[in-house]
Amino acid sequence: MAEPIIVADHVSFAYEDDGPLAVRDVSLSIERGSFHAILGQNGSGKSTLAKLINGLYLPTEGHVTVCGMDTQDDDKTWEIRRRAGMVFQNPDNQLVATIVREDVAFGLENIGVPTEEMPARIDKALKDVGMLDFADRAPHLLSGGQKQRVAIAGVLAMAPEAIIFDESTAMLDPQGRREVMQAVKRLNKEQGITVLWITHYMEEAVECDQAHVMYHGQIVLSGTPREIFSDVKRILPYRLDAPPMARLAEQLRAKGMPLAKGILTVDEMAKEVARLCK
Amino acid sequence: MALNNITLGQYYPADSVVHRMDPRVKILLLVAIIVAVFLAGNLLAFAPIILFLVIVTKLSKVPVRMMVKGLKPLRLILILTFILNLFFLQGETVLLDLGFAQIKRESLILAVHYSLRLILLVLFSSLLTLTTPPITLTDGLERLLSPLRVIHFPAHEMAMMMSIALRFIPTLMEEADKIMKAQTARGADFESGNLIARAKAMVPLLVPLFVSAFRRAGDLAMAMEARCYHGGEGRTRLRVLKCERRDYIACAVVALLIAAVVLTGKLY
Amino acid sequence: MQVTLEQVTHTYQEGSPFQAVAIRDVSLTIREGEFLALIGHTGCGKSTLAQHINGLLKPTSGRVLLDGQDIHQKGFDKREVRRKVGLVFQYPEHQLFEETVAKDVGFGPKNLGLSDAEIKERVAEALRKVGLDEPGFTEKSPFELSGGQMRRVAMAGVLAMRPQILVLDEPAAGLDPQSREDMLQLISGLHQQGSTVVMISHSMDDVARFATRAVVMEHGTIAMEGTPQEIFRQAERLEQMGLDVPSVCKLGMKLREMGLNCPEDIFREEQALPALLALWKEGKCHGA
C-alpha cells in the first residue's frame, strides 16, 4: 500500500467552545493517488471534515497531517493548502477574477510564482479540465459545470498533490455533474492526484476506491463502495439513498431470486439477470 | 438570464493604440491633461487641447456618439453653468439687452470658457474609461498608489475590493432579478404607489439580497484562503505593466501640449 | 381551470446586440389536475416557459390564456393569474426576508389584501401542508432553520396564496437524499389533494415516479410530449439529446439487447420487480 498523504488522527471539532461536536473522533488515512469518497446527509460533518484537512479549521482535539505536516503548525498553513487544494460547492462563490485566465492565476499569484512561469501553467491547467477555449471569457457567462472546472484549474495550476472536493457537484445539473466527474477522474488516473470526494450522491461514490459514510460527526462505515452500498440495509439508517440497482436486487432477492451479492450498476444487474434467466 | 450580458462601466472594446497603452500612463496623462485644461488662460488656448482630443479619439476607434453619451448625464449642470455665468458675471461691453438682464461680452466668453472646460474634463475622462477595462484601470491605480504603502495606504486591498466587486456585480444583478420575480409571484408590487410605499416594497428584495451577499462573501473569503490568499505581501502578478514606446511618445505629446497651452495663453 | 400557451415565443433583450431567443413557438395546455414534468438541459427554455405560466414574463409573440382569457390583454388583472398560479423558483429559500416564519408565509396573503384573521388561517394551513406545524414554529426566524426547512417555509409562502396550479422549478435541487424524498412526497401529496402540478426536473427517476405527463424541451422548442410511458419508450432519443433515462429503463434496454424478452414499457422500480420475476420464472421453466 502507498504511503498515506492525508491522515486524520482522532480528530474532533466544535464550532464554538463547549458547543456540540461537528466532527467526533474521526480517524482516516488516505493513500497517495487514491480516490476516496465521503458520504453523508446534510449536517453529518462531512464538509467540516474537509475544511479541517485543508487547515481552514483547526481540530479541537486530535491532529490532521497532510504530506507529513501538521495543520496546527502555523508555518506550514500555506504549504498545506497548496499541496491539498480545495474546490467548493457554489460555483459562483469561489471565482475571484473577471476573466477565466486571471482567476486561474489567482492562486499562483498568491504563492509567488514568477510571472514568466504563469502562462504555461495556466494554459496547462485549463487544458487538463477542457476549458482552454474559454480562457478569455468572463466567468459569469459560463455554465455551472464550466465554472467548477475553472475552479479546479485554479487549484490544479498550483500543482497540488491532493484535491478535496466539498460537494462540488451539488448545485450542478446532470450534464455539469458528468463534466466535473469526468475531469476529476482523469486527473486522478492520469496525474495521480489524490482525490477526496465529498458528496451526498451515491452514484458518484460508486466508482471510488474507498468510501466512508459519516453520520452525526462520526465515520460509521468504511470500505469499498461495493461492500458498503450493495447492502441496502446497512446504509438506510444513515439517511442515504441506495443505488437503484442495489435496491432492486434486494427486493428481487426477497422474492426468492438468487441474485449474487454486490450488484451496483445497471450492467452488473443485467448480466446477473441474464445468467439466471437463460 | 436576462441580465447576463450587462456591460460593466462603459468600456468600449476595440484594438487601438490607445487601448493598448499602459493604464498607469493613461491615468497620469489624464491628470496632466486636466492640469492643462485648467492652465488654459483664454479660449484660444483650448484649441490645441481640442485638436489633441480629436486626434486621440480618432486613434482610439471609439465612436463619437459613445463619447457624447458621456456628456448626457451632465446636460443640466452644463446648461446651468453656462446660464449662471452668462448672467451673473461682471462685464462692460453689453452685447444684448433683454430688459431684465444684460448679456455682456466678457461674461459670454467666460461662460463659454467654463462650459468648455467642463466638457473637456468629462470627455477626456470618458476616453480613459472607454479604452480601459475596469479591471485594468484598477490594476493601474493599484500600482500607482502602491508607493503609498509606506504611509499604510491599503492600495492592494482597495484594488482587490474593486476587482471582486466587478466580478460579483453581474451575479448579484441576476440574483436581484430572480428575487424580484419570486416576490412578484407572491403578489409583491414594486412599481406602483408613492415614494414611501415603493421604498417599503424594496424590503422583500433588499433583505434576501443582503443575506445572499453576506453568504457569498463568507464563501468567497474561505475559497480565497484555501487558495493561499494572504494579502498583497509576496504576491506576484500574472499581468505586468510595461511602458513601451507608444507610452513614451504619448508622454512627450502631452508635455508639448501643455507647453502649447501655456504659450497660447501667454501670447494673447 | 387551465392555462394555455399559444405559439409563445420569448426573446430576451430584444433589439439589443445580446438578443437571445429563449423559447420559440411553444404551444402547450396545462390540464386541470395533471402532474406535468418539464424536462431538458439547462438553457433549453424550461424556466422561461414556467415564468410565462403565471404571467411573470410576457411573450414576445403569442398568447397565454387563463380559461380562454388572454392574460396580457388590457384590463386583465395580472394579480388574478399570480393568485391562481403559484410559482416556486429554484432555491426558493433564498427569497425569505421576514423576521418570523409567520410573517414570511403571510407575505403573499397580505399582498392579496386579506384580513389578519384570514392571513393567520392561511399561514397555519400552508405550514400544515408542508409538514411544519409544530407549535411555536411560526415565531421562529426563517434564517435559523435548516436548509430543508427553509425550503419548505418558502414553499408554504406560495401555498398560502392557495394556487390552483403549482409550478416548481427543480424543487429538490441541492437537497440531500432524505430531504429530497420528503420534498417529492410533499409535492406528490399536493397533487393527490387536487393541485395541478408543473415540475421542472433533471431527475428522470422522479419524472417516472410522479408525472402523469411529460414535456421534453430542446433549444427552446418542445421536442417530445406525452405520458412518461410514451416518453421513456423512446429512451434512445432521450439519450441522443444527452438526457438521462430512468435506470430501470436502461436495465430493460440492456436486457433486450442481450436477447431477453423484457417488456418495453417499464420505467419505474415497482414495475421492474414483477417483470424481472416473470422473466426469471419463465427462464426456470425453460431450463428445467
Coordinates of C-alpha atoms in Angstrom, one line a residue, chain B residues 138-150 153-156 158:
Chain B
T138 CA -7.9 49.1 -11.1
D139 CA -4.6 47.4 -11.7
G140 CA -3.1 50.7 -12.9
L141 CA -4.4 52.6 -9.9
E142 CA -3.1 49.9 -7.5
R143 CA 0.4 50.2 -8.9
L144 CA 0.4 54.0 -9.0
L145 CA -0.8 54.1 -5.4
S146 CA 1.4 51.3 -4.1
P147 CA 4.3 53.6 -3.1
L148 CA 1.8 55.0 -0.5
R149 CA 2.1 51.7 1.4
V150 CA 4.7 53.3 3.5
F153 CA -2.4 53.3 2.4
P154 CA -4.2 50.0 1.5
A155 CA -3.6 50.1 -2.3
H156 CA -3.7 46.4 -2.8
M158 CA -8.6 48.6 -2.4

